[in-house]
Coordinates of C-alpha atoms in Angstrom, one line a residue:
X1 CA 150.4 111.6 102.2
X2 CA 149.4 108.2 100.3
X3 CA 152.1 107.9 97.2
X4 CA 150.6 107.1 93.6
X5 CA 150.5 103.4 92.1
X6 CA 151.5 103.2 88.5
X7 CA 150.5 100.9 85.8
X8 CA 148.1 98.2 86.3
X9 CA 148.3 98.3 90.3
X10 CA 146.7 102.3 89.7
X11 CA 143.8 101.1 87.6
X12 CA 143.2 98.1 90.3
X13 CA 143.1 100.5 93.0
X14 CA 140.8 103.1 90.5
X15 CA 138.8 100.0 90.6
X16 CA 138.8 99.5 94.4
X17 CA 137.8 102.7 95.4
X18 CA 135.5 103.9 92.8
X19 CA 132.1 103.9 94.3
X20 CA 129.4 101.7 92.0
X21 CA 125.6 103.3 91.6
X22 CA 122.5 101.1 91.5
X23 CA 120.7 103.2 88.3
X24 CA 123.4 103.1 85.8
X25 CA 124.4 106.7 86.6
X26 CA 128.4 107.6 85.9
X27 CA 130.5 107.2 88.6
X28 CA 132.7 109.7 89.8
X29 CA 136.5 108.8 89.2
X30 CA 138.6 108.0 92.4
X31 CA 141.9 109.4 92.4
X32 CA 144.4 106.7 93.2
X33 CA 146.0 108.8 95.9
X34 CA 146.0 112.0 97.4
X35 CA 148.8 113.5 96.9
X36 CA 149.1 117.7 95.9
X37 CA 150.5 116.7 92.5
X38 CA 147.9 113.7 91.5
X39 CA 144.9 116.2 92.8
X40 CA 146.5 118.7 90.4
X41 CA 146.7 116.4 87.4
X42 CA 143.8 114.8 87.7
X43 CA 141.4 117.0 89.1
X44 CA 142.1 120.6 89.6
X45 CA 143.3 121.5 86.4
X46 CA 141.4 119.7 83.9
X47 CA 138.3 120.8 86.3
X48 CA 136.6 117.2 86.5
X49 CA 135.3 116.1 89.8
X50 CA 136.7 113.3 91.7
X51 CA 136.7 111.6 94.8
X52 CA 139.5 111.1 97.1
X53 CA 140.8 107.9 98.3
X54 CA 138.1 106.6 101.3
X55 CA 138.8 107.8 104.6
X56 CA 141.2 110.4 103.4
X57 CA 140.1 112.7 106.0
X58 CA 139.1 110.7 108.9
X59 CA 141.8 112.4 110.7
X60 CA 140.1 115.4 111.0
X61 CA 139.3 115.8 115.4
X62 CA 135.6 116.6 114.1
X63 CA 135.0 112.9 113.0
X64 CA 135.6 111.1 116.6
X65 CA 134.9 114.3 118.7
X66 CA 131.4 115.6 117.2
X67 CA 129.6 112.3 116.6
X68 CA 128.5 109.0 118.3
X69 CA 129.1 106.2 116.7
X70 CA 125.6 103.8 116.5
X71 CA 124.3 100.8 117.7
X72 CA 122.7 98.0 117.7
X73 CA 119.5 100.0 119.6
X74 CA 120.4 103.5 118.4
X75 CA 121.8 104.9 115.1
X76 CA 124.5 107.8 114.9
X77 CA 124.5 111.0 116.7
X78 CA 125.6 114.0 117.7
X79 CA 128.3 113.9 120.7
X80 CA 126.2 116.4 123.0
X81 CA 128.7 116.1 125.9
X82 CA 131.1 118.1 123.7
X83 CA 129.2 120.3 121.9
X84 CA 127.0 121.5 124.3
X85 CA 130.2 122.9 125.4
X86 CA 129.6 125.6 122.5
X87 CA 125.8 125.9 123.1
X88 CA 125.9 129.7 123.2
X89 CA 127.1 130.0 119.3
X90 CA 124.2 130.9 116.8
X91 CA 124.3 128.9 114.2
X92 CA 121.8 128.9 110.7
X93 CA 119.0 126.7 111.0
X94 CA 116.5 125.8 107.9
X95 CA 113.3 125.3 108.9
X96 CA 111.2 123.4 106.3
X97 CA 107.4 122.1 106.7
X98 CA 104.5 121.5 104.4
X99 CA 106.0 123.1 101.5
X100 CA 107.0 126.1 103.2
X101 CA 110.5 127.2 104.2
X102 CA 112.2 129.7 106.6
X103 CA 116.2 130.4 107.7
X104 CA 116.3 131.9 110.8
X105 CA 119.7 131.9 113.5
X106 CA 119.4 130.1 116.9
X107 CA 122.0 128.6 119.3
X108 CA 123.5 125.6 119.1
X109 CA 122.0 124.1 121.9
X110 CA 119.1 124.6 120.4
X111 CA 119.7 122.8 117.6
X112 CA 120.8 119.5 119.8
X113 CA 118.0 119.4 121.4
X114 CA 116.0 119.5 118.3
X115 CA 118.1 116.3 117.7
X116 CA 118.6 114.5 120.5
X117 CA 115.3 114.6 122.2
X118 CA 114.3 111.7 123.7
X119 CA 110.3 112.2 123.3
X120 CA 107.9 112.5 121.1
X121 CA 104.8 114.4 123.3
X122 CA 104.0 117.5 123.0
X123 CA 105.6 121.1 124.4
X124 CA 103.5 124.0 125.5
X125 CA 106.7 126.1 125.5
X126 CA 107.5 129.8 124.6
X127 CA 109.4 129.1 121.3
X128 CA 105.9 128.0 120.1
X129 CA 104.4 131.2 118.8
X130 CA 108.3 132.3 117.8
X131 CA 108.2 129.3 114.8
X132 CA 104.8 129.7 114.4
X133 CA 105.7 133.4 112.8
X134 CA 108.5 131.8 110.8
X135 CA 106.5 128.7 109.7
X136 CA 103.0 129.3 109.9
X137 CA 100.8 126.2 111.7
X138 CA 104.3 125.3 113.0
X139 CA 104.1 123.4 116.1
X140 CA 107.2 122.4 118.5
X141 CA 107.5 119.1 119.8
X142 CA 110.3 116.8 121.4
X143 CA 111.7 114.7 118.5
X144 CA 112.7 110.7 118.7
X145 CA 115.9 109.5 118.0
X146 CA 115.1 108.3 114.8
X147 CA 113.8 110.7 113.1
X148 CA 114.2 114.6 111.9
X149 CA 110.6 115.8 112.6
X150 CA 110.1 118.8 114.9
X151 CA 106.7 120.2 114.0
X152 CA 103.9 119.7 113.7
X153 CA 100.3 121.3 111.8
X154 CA 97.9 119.1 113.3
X155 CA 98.5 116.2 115.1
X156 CA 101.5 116.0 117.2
X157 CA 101.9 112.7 116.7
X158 CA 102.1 113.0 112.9
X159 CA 105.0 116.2 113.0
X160 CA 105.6 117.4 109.2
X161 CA 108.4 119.7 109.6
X162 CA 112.6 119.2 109.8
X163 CA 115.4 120.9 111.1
X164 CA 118.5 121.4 109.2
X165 CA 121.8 122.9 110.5
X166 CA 123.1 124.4 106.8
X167 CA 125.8 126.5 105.5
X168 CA 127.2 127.7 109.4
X169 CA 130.3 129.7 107.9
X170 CA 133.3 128.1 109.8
X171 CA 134.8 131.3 110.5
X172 CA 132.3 132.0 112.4
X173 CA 132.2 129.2 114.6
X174 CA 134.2 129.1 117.9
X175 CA 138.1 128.4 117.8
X176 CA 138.0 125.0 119.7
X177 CA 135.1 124.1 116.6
X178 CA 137.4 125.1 113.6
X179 CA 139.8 123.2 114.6
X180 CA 138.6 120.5 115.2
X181 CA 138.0 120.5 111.1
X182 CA 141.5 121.8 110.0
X183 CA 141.4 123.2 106.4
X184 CA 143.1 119.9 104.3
X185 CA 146.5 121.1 102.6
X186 CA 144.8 120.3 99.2
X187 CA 142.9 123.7 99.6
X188 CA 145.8 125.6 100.9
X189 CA 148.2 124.3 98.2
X190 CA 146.4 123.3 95.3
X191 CA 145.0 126.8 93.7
X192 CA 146.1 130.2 95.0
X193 CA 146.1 129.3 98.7
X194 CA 143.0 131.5 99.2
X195 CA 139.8 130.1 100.8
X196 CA 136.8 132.0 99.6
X197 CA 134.2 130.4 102.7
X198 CA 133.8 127.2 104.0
X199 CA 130.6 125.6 106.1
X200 CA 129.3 123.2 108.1
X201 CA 125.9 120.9 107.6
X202 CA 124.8 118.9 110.3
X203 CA 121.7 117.2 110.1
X204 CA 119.5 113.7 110.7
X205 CA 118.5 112.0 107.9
X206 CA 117.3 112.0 105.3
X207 CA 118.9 115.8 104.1
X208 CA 118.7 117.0 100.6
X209 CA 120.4 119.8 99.3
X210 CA 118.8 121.1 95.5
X211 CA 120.9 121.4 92.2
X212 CA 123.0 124.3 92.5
X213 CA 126.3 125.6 91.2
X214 CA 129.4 127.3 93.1
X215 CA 131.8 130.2 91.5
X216 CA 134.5 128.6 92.8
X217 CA 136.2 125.0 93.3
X218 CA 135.0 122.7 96.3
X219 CA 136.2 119.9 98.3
X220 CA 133.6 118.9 100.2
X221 CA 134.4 116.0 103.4
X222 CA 131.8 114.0 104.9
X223 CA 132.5 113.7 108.3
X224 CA 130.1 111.2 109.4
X225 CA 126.8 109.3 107.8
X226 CA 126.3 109.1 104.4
X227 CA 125.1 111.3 101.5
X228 CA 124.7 110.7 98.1
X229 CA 125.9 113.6 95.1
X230 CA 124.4 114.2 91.8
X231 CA 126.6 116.6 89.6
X232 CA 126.5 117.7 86.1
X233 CA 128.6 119.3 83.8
X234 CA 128.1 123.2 83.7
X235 CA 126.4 122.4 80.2
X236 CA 124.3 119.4 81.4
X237 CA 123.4 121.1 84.5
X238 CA 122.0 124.6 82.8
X239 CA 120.2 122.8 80.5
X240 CA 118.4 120.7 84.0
X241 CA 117.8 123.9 85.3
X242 CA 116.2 125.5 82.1
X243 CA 113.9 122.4 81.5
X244 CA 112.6 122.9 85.1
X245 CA 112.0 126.5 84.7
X246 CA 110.4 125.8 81.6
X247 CA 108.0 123.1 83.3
X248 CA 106.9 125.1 86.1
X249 CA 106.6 128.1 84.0
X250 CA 109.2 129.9 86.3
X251 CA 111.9 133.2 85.6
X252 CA 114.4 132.0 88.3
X253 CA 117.9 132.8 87.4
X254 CA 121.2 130.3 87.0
X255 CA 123.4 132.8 88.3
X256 CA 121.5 134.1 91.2
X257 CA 120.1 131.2 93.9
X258 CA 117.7 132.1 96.4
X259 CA 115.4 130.7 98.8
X260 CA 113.1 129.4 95.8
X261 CA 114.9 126.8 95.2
X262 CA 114.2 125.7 98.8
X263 CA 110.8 125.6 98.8
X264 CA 107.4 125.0 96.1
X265 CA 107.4 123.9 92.9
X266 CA 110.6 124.5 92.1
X267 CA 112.1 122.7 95.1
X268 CA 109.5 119.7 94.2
X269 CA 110.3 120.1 90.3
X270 CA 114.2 120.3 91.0
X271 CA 114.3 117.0 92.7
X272 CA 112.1 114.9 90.5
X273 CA 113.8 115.7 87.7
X274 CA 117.8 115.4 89.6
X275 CA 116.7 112.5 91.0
X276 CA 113.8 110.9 89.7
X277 CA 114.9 111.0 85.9
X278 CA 117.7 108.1 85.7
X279 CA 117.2 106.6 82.7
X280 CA 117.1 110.5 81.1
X281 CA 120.5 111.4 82.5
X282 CA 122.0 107.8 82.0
X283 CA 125.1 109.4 80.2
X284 CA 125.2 113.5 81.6
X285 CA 124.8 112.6 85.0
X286 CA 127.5 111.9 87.8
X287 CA 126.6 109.8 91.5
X288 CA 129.2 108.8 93.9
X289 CA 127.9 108.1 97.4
X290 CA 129.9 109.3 100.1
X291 CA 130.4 107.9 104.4
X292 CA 132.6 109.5 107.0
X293 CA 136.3 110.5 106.1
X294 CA 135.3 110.8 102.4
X295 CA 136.0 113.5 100.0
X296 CA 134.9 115.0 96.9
X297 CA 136.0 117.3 94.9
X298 CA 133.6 120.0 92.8
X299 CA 135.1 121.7 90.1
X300 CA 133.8 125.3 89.6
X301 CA 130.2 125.9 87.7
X302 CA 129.6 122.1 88.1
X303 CA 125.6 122.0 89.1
X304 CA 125.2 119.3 92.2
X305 CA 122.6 118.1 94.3
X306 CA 123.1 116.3 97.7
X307 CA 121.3 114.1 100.0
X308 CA 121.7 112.4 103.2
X309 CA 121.0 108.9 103.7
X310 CA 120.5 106.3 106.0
X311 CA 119.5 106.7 109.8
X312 CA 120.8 109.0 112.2
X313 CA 122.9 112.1 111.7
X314 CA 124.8 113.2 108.5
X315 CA 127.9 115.6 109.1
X316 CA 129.6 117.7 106.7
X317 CA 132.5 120.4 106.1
X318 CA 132.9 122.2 102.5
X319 CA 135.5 125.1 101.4
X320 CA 135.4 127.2 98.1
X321 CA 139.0 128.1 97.5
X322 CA 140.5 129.8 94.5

């Protein structure tokens, strides 16, 4: 556990740490350690995000076992050696193509060789009428390396569709998986030692993830690849959503968060105005970009939006905790 700086050496290391935008956005503060007490001050009970110091939690086993580091020729990856050994386990899979959407459960061998496909030609295979009823016009194909496409309308060589491993509830994952992402001490200390749920998001980028809010406090860890977070206050971030529902001419509900916001106009709406609106959100809006080992903390009713960036794969862990 990292011990706390006072004086000027904290605000230096503030300064270190603190990650800079590029649109004039806020910038999330960065504790200056991460110690139970600090998190506590600083965070938790005044209910303000924050990040942790970088590479807090690249001890976790998940970070070196789960991933492949890149290379000059090939960018990050899944570690398929490994997890193929848990290629059995259904896991949650969002399924997103030409504006439509669909969550359906598959294994997780599946899922890696949605990623890690080597090929780009086309597969007259079984599965192809099973995502055709999920995603209508849906067509499989073997992905490359470098991208997140997997099907395909029309031609295959122009695939429209991605493949996004989202929300898989840890506890539902096998043993040797869960701990390979141990549940940090700040969670289990910090609040009332509860964990409401926690997931996993695995995923090649780019990801995106829409403006939302959570009934309960989050740390959320990025294990590997980066991702950039927009947050804003509970205040800020209803009055987003209200302006977007007013736009599209839509009833959706703060409270209650469905598949609409995954899919149509309000998806499209949601993200131009999260992320295409800088100099409108100059002073309500939080960014903080985030690479493996990071963390961040989300305090309850504080509406975010993430995305992944970069090449190659983007990993994640989350848990709500009271």
């Amino acid at each position: 556990m990292l011990v706390a700086r006072a004086g000027p050496a904290r605000s230096l290391r503030c300064s270190l740490y603190t990650t800079t935008t590029t649109r004039g956005l806020r910038t999330v503060p960065t504790l200056p350690d991460a110690s139970l007490e600090t998190f506590r001050r600083e965070a938790l009970s005044p209910e303000t995000p924050a990040l942790l110091p970088r590479g807090t939690f690249n001890h976790f086993p998940a970070v070196s076992k789960w991933f492949t580091p890149p290379s000059a020729s090939h960018p990050l990856t899944l570690n398929q050696a490994y997890l193929t050994r848990y290629g059995p386990t259904l896991v949650p899979l969002e399924i997103t193509h030409d504006g439509q959407f669909a969550r359906l459960e598959h294994s997780l061998s599946f899922f890696l060789e949605c990623v890690l496909a080597n090929a780009s030609t086309f597969r007259t295979w079984p599965s192809r009428r099973y995502f055709s009823a999920f995603v209508p016009g849906a067509r499989g194909i073997r992905r490359t390396t470098v991208s997140n496409h997997f099907f395909s309308a029309s031609a295959v060589t122009a695939p429209t569709a991605r493949v996004y491993l989202a929300q898989a509830a840890l506890a539902d994952l096998p043993q040797g998986l869960r701990a390979d992402v141990p549940t940090p001490g700040l969670v289990l200390e910090a609040g009332k030692g509860d964990v409401y749920a926690s997931s996993i998001w695995l995923g090649v980028a780019p990801t995106y993830t829409p403006l939302h809010r959570d009934p309960n406090p989050n740390l959320f860890v990025q294990l590997a690849g980066r991702k950039r977070v927009r947050l804003f206050s509970p205040g800020a971030g209803r009055n987003v959503f209200a302006k977007v529902q007013d736009d599209i001419g839509g009833g959706g509900s703060a409270n209650l968060r469905g598949v609409e916001m995954m899919e149509g106009r309000e998806r499209a709406a949601l993200e131009e105005e999260v992320w295409g609106r800088d100099d409108l959100y100059r002073n309500s809006a939080f960014e903080a970009e985030l690479g493996g080992g990071d963390g961040l903390f989300i305090p309850k009713g504080w509406w975010h939006s993430f995305k992944g960036t970069g090449e190659g794969m983007t990993g994640s862990v989350n848990w709500w905790f009271r």
